[in-house]
PDB file of C-alpha atoms and ligand atoms in Angstrom:
ATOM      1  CA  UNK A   1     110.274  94.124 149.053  1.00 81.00           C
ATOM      2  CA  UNK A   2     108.930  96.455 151.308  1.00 92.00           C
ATOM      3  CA  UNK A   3     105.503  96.705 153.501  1.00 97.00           C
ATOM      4  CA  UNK A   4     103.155  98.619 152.786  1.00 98.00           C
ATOM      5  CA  UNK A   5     100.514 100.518 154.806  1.00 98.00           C
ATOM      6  CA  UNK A   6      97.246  99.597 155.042  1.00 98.00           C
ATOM      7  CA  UNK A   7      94.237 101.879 155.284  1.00 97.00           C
ATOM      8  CA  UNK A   8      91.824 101.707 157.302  1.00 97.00           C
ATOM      9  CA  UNK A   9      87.706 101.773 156.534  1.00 96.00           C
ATOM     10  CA  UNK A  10      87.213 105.563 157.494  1.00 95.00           C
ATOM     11  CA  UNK A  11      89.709 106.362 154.299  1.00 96.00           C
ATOM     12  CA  UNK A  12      88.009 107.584 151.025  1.00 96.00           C
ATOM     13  CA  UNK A  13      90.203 105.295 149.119  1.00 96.00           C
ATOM     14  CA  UNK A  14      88.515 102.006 149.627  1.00 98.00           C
ATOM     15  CA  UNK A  15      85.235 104.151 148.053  1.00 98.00           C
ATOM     16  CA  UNK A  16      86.675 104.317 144.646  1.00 98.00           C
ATOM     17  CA  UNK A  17      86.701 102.291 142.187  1.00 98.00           C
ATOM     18  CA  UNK A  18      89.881 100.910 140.562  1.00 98.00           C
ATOM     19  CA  UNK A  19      91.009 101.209 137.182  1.00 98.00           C
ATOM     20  CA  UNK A  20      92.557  98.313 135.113  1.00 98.00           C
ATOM     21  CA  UNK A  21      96.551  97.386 134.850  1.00 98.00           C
ATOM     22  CA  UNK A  22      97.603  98.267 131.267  1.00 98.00           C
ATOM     23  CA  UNK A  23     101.247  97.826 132.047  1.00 98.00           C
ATOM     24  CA  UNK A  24     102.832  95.062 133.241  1.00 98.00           C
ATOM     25  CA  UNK A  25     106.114  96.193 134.330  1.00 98.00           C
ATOM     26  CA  UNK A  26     108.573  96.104 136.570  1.00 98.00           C
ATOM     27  CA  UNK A  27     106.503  99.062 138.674  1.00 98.00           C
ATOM     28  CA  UNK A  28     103.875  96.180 138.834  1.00 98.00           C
ATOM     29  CA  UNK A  29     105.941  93.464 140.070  1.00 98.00           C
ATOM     30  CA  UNK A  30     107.157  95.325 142.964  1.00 98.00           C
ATOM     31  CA  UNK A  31     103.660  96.313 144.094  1.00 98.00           C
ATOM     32  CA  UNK A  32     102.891  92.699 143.579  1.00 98.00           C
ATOM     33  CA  UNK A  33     105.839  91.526 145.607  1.00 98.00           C
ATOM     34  CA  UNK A  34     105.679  94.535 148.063  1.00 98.00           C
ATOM     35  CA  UNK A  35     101.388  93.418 148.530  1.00 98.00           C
ATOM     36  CA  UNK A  36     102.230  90.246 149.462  1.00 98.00           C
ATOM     37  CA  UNK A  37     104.664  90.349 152.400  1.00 98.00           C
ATOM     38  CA  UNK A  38     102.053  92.892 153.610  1.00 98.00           C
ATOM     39  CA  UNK A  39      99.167  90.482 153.633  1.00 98.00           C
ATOM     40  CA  UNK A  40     101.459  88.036 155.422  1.00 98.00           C
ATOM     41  CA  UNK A  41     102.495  90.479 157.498  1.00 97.00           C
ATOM     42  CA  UNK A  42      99.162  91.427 158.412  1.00 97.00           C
ATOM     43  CA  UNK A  43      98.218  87.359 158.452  1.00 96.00           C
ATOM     44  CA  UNK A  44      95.492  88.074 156.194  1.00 97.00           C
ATOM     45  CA  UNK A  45      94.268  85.281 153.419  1.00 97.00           C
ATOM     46  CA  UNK A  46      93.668  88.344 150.778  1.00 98.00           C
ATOM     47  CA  UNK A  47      94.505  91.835 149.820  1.00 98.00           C
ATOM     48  CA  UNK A  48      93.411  94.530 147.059  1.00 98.00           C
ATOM     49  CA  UNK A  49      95.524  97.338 145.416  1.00 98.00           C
ATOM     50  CA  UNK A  50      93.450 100.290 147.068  1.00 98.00           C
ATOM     51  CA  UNK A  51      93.729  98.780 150.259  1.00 98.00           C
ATOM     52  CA  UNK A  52      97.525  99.667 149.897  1.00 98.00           C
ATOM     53  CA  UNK A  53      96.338 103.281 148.165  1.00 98.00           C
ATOM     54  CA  UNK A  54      96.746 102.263 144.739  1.00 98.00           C
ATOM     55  CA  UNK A  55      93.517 102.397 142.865  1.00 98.00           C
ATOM     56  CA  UNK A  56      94.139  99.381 140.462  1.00 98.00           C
ATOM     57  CA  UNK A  57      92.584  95.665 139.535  1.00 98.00           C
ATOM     58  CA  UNK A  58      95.415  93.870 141.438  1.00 98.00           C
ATOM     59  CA  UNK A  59      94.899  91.678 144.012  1.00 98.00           C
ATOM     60  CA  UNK A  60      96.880  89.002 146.260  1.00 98.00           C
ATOM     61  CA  UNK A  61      95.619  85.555 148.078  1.00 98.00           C
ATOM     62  CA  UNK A  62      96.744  82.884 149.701  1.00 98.00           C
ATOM     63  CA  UNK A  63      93.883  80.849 151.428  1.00 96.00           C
ATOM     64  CA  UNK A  64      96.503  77.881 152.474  1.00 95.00           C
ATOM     65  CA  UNK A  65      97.504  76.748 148.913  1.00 94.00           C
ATOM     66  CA  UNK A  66     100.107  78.975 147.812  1.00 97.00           C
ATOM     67  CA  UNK A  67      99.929  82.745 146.931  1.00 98.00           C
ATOM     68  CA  UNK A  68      98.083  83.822 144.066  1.00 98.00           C
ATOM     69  CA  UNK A  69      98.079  86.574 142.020  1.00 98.00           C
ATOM     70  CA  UNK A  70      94.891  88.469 139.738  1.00 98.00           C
ATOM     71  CA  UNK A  71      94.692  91.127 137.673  1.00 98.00           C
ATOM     72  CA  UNK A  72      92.220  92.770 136.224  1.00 98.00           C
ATOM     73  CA  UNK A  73      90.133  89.996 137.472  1.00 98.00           C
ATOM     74  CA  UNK A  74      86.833  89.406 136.285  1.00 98.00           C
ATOM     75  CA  UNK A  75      84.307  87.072 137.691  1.00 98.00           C
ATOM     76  CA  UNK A  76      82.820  84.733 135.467  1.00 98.00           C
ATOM     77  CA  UNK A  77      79.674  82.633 136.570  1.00 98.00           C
ATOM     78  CA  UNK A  78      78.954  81.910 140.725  1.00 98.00           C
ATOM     79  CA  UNK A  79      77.127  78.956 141.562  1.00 98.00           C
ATOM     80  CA  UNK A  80      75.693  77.901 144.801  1.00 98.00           C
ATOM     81  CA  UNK A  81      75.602  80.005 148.067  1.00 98.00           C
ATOM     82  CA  UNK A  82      77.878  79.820 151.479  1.00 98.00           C
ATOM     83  CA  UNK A  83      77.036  81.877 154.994  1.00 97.00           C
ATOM     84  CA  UNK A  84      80.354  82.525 156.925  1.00 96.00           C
ATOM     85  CA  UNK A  85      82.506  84.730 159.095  1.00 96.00           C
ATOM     86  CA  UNK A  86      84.537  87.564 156.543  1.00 97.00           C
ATOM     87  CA  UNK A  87      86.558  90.165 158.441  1.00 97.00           C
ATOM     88  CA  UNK A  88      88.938  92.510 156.757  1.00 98.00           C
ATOM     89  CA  UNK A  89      92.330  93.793 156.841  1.00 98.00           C
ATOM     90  CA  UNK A  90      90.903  97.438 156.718  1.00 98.00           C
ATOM     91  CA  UNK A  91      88.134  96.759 159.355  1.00 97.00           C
ATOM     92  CA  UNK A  92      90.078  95.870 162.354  1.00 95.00           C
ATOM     93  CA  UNK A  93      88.700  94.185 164.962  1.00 93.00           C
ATOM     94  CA  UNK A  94      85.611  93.509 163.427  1.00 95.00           C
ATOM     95  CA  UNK A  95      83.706  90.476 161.831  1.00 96.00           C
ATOM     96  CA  UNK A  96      80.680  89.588 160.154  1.00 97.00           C
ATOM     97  CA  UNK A  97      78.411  87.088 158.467  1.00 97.00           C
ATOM     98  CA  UNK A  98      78.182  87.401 155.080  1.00 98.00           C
ATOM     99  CA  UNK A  99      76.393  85.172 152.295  1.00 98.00           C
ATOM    100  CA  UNK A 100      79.094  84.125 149.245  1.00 98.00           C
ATOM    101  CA  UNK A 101      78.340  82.088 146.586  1.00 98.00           C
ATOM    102  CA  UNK A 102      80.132  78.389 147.090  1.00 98.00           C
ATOM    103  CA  UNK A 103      81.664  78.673 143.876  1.00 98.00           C
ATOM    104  CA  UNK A 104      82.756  80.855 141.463  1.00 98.00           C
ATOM    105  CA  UNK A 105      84.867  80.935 138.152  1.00 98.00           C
ATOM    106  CA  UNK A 106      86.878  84.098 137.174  1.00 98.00           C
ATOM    107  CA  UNK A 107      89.366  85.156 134.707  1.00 98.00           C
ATOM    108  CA  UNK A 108      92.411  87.174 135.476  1.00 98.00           C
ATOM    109  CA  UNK A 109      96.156  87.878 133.993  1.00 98.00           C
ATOM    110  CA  UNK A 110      99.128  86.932 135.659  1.00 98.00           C
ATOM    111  CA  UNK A 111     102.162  89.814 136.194  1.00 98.00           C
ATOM    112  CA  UNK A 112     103.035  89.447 132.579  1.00 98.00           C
ATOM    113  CA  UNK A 113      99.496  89.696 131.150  1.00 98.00           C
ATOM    114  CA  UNK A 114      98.906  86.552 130.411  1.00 98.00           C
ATOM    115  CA  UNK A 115      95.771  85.141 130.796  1.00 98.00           C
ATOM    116  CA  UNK A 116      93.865  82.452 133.176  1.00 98.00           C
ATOM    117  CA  UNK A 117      90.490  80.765 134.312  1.00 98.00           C
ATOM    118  CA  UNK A 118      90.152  79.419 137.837  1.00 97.00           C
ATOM    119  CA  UNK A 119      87.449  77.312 139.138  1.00 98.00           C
ATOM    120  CA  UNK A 120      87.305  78.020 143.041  1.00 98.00           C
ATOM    121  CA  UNK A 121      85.524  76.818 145.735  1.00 97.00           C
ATOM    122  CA  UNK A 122      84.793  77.730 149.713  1.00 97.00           C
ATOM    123  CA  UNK A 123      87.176  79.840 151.300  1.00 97.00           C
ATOM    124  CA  UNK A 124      89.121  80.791 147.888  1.00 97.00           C
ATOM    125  CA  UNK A 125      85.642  81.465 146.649  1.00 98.00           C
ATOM    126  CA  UNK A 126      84.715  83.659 149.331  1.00 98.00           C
ATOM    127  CA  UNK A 127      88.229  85.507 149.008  1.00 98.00           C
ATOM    128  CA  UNK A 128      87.910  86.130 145.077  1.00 98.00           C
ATOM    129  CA  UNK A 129      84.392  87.538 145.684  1.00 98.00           C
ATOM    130  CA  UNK A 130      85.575  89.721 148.867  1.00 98.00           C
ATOM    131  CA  UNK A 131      89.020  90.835 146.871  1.00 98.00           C
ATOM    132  CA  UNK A 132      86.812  92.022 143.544  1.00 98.00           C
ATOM    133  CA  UNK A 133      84.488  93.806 145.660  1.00 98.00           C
ATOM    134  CA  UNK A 134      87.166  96.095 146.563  1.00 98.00           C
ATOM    135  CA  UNK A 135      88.410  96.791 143.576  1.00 98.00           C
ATOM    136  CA  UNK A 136      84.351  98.495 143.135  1.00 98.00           C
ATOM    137  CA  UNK A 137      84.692 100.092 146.063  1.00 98.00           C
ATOM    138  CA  UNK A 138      82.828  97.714 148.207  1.00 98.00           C
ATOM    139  CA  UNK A 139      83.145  96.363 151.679  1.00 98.00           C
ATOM    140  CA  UNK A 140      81.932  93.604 153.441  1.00 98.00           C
ATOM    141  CA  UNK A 141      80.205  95.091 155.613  1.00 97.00           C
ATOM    142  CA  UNK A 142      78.270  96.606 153.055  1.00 96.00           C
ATOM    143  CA  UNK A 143      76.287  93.053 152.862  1.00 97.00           C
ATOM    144  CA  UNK A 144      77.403  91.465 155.919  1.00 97.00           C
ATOM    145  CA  UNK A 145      73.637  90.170 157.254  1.00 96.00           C
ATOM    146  CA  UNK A 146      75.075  91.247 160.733  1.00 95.00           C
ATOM    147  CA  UNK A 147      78.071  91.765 162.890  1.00 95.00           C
ATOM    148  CA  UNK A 148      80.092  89.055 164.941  1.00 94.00           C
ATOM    149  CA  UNK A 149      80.777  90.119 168.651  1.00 90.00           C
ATOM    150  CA  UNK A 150      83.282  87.972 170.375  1.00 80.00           C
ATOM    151  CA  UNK A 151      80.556  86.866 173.033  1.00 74.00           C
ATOM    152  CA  UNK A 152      78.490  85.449 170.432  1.00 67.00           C
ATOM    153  CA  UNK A 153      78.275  81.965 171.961  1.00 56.00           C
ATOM    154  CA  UNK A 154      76.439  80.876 168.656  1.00 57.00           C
ATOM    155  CA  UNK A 155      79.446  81.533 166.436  1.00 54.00           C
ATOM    156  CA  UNK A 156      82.122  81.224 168.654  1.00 54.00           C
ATOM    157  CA  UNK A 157      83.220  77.886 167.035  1.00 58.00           C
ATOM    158  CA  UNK A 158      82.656  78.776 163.545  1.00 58.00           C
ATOM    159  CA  UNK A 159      84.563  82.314 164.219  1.00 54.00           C
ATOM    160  CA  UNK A 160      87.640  81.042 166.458  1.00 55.00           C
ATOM    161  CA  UNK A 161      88.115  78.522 163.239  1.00 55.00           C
ATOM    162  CA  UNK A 162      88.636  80.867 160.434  1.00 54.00           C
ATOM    163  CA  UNK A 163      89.872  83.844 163.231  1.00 53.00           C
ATOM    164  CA  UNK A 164      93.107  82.392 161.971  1.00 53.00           C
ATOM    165  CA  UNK A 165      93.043  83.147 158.317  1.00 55.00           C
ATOM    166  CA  UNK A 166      89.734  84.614 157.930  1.00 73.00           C
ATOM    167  CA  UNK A 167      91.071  88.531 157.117  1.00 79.00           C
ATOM    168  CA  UNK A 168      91.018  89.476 153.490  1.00 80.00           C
TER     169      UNK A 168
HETATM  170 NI1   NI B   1      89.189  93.200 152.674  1.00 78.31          NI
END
């Protein structure tokens, strides 16, 4: 395994959209493998092929229950809404409220194509909804409603709680 580097809102990259996995070989695993000891690296819950340059539908979590792997993940129905803190491993330093739905289903394959339905909720559903959105080119602070600033008394609770494992 090896880390990879990260980059960083400015690039082009995280712009693009990414095109599906048609091969799931060994070249897969090892991004796979290599995209995880990055995000925990990097102490992030999440983290999407471009963000590592690679402009494919793979992406790695872990929101506290084990690492999970999607690709060419598609999202399925949402359900309900959630306001929270999102921050990302390409926008250092920053932070911002953004409206999620509280659940979603999606379907994805595994790293040998098979496929799989998850039902998520909360944080996981947050991260599955901030992960897909890069793989269209999107960041959160695209639809953040506004920014966090440290000396925001108001969230200053709320943010020092998912500070932790709040970066996707
Ligand atoms: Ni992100």
């Amino acid at each position: 395994m090896a880390l990879r580097k990260i980059v960083c809102i400015e690039d082009d990259l995280l712009r693009k959209k990414s095109r599906p996995v048609e091969k799931f070989d060994d070249k897969l695993h090892k991004l796979l493998d290599d995209m995880a000891e990055t995000m925990y690296q990097a102490n992030g819950v999440g983290l999407a092929a471009p963000q590592v340059a690679v402009l494919r539908q793979i992406v790695v979590m872990d929101c506290g229950d084990g690492l999970i792997e999607m690709i060419n993940p598609e999202i399925v129905s949402t359900e309900g809404e959630q306001d929270g803190p999102e921050g990302c491993l390409s926008v250092p330093g920053r932070r911002g409220m953004v409206k999620r739905p509280m659940k979603v289903k999606a379907r994805f394959q595994d790293r040998n194509g098979e496929w799989y339905e998850i039902e998520a909720e909360e944080l996981l559903a947050r991260c599955i909804m901030h992960e897909t959105d890069h793989l269209k080119g999107q960041l959160y602070v695209d639809i953040m409603s506004r920014e966090i600033f440290d000396d925001d008394e108001e969230e200053a609770e709320e943010t020092e709680e998912a500070a932790e494992d709040g970066k996707a």
